[in-house]
CSV table of C-alpha atoms in Angstrom, one decimal:
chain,number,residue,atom,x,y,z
A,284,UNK,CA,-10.4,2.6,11.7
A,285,UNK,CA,-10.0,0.1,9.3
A,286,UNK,CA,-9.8,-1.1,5.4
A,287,UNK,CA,-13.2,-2.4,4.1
A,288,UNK,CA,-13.7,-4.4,0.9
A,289,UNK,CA,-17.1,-3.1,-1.0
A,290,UNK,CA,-18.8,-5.3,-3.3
A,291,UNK,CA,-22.5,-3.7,-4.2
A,292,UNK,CA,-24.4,-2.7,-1.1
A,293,UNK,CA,-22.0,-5.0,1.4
A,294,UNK,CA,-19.2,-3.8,3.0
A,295,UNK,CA,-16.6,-6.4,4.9
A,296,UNK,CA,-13.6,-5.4,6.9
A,297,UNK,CA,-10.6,-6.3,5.5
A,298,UNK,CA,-8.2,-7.6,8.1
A,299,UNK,CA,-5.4,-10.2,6.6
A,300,UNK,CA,-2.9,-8.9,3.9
A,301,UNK,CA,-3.1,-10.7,1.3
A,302,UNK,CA,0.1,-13.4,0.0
A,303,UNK,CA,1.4,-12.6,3.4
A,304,UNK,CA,3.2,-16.0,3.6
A,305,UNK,CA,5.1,-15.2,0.4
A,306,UNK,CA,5.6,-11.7,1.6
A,307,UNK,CA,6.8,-11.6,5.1
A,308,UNK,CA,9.3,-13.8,4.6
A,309,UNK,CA,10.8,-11.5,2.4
A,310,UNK,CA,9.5,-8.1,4.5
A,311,UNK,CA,11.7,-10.1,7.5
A,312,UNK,CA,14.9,-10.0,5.3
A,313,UNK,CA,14.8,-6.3,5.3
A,314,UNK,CA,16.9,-4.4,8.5
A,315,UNK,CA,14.3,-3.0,11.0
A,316,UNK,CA,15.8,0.4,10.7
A,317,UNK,CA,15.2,0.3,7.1
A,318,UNK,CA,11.7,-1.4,7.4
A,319,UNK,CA,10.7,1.5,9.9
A,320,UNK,CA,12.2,4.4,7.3
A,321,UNK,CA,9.9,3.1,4.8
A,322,UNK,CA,6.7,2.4,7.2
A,323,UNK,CA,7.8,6.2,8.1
A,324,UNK,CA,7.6,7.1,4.4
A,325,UNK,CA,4.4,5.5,3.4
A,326,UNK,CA,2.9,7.0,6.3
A,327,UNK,CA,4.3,10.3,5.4
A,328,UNK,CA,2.9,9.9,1.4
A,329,UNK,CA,-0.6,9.0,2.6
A,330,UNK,CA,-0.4,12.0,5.3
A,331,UNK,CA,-0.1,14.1,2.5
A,332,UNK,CA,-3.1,12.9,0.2
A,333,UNK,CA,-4.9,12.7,3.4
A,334,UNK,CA,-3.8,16.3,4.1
A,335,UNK,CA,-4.5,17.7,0.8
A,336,UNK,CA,-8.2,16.2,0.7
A,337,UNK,CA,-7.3,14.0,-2.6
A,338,UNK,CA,-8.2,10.8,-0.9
A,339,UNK,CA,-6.9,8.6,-3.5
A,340,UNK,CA,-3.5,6.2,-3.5
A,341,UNK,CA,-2.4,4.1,-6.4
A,342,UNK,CA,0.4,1.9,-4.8
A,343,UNK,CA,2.1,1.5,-7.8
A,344,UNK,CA,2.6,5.3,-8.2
A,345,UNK,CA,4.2,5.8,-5.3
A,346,UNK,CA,7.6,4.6,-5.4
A,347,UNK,CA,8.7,5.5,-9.5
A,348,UNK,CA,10.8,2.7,-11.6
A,349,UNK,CA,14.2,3.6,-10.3
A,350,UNK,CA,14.3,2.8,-6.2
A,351,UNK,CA,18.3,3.2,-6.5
A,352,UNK,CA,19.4,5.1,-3.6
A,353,UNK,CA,15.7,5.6,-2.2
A,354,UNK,CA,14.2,4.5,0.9
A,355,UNK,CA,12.4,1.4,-1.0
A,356,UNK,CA,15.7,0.3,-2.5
A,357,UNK,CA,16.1,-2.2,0.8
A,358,UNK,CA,12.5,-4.3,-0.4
A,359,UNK,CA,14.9,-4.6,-4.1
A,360,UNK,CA,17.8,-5.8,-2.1
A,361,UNK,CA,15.3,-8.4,0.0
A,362,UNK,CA,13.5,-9.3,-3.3
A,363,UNK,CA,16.9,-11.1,-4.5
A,364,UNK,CA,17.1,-8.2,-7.1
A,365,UNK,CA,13.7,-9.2,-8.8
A,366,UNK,CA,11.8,-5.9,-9.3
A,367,UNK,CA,8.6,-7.5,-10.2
A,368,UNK,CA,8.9,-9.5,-6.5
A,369,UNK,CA,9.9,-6.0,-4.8
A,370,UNK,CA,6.9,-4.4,-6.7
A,371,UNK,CA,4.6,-6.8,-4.9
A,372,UNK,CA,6.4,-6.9,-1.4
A,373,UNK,CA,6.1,-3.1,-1.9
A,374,UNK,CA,2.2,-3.8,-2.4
A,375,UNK,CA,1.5,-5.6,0.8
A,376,UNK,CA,3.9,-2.9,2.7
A,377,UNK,CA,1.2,-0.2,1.7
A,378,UNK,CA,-1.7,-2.6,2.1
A,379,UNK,CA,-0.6,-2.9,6.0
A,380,UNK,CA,0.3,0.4,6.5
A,381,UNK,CA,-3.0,1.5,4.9
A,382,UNK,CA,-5.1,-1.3,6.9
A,383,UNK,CA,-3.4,0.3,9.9
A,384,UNK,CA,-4.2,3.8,9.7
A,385,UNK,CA,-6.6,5.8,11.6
A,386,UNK,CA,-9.2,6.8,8.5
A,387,UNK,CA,-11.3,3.9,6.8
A,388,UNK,CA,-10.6,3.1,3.1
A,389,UNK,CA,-11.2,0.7,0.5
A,390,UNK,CA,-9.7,-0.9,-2.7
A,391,UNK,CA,-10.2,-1.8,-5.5
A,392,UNK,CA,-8.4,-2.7,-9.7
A,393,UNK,CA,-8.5,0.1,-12.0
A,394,UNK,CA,-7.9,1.5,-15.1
A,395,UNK,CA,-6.8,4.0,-17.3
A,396,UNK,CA,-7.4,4.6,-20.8
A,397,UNK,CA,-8.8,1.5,-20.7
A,398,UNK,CA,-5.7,-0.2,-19.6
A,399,UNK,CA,-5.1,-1.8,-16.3
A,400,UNK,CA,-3.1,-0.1,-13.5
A,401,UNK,CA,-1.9,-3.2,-12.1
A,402,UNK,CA,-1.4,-2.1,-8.7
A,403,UNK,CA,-4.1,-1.6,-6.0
A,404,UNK,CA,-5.9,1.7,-5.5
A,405,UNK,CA,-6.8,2.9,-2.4
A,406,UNK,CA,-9.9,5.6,-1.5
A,407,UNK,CA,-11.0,6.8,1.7
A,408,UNK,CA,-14.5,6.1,2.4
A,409,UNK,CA,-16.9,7.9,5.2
A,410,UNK,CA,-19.1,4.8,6.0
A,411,UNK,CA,-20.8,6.7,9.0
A,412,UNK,CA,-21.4,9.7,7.5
């Protein structure tokens, strides 16, 4: 399946991460047995929305503000210590791993209470249904 960008009636496959030049750089940095572990646990988060038929991701959401002894605390380390670097290396981590699973989805910017989110939101979408 795939992640599809929806703008009005047109719907376009999404299939390049975005900033991935300033990203994998960084994303190389990190140990592969730590880069797995957190593929693992992004996988695991989104099998659990999937599961529980709420269908809806918020990257930003998913990790909380203090990553100190978590599995995202390696992206930190790889970031030079510059949360606001790790918080967008953390973004194109769950972009990929999204863009690689089995459903469809989309994205999009969102707010709340009027305020911006500031990380990407993710939805699953049922194009052929």
């Amino acid at each position: 399946m795939a992640l599809f960008s929806i703008t009005g009636d047109r719907i376009k496959q999404i299939t390049k991460i975005p900033h991935d030049n300033v990203n994998r750089p960084i994303i190389n940095r990190i140990p592969k047995i730590e880069l797995d572990a957190i593929i693992d646990e992004l996988n695991r988060r989104v099998d659990e929305i999937v599961d529980s038929h709420d269908e809806l991701i918020t990257a930003g959401w998913i990790p909380g503000s203090n990553w100190t002894g978590m599995v995202w605390s390696p992206i930190y380390t790889a970031s030079g210590n510059d949360f606001t670097r790790a918080g967008m290396v953390f973004g194109a981590l769950v972009f990929e791993v999204i863009m690689n699973r089995s459903e469809d989805w989309s994205l999009g910017k969102y707010q709340v209470n009027g305020r911006d989110i500031g990380s990407t939101t993710y939805f699953r979408i049922f194009p052929n249904h």
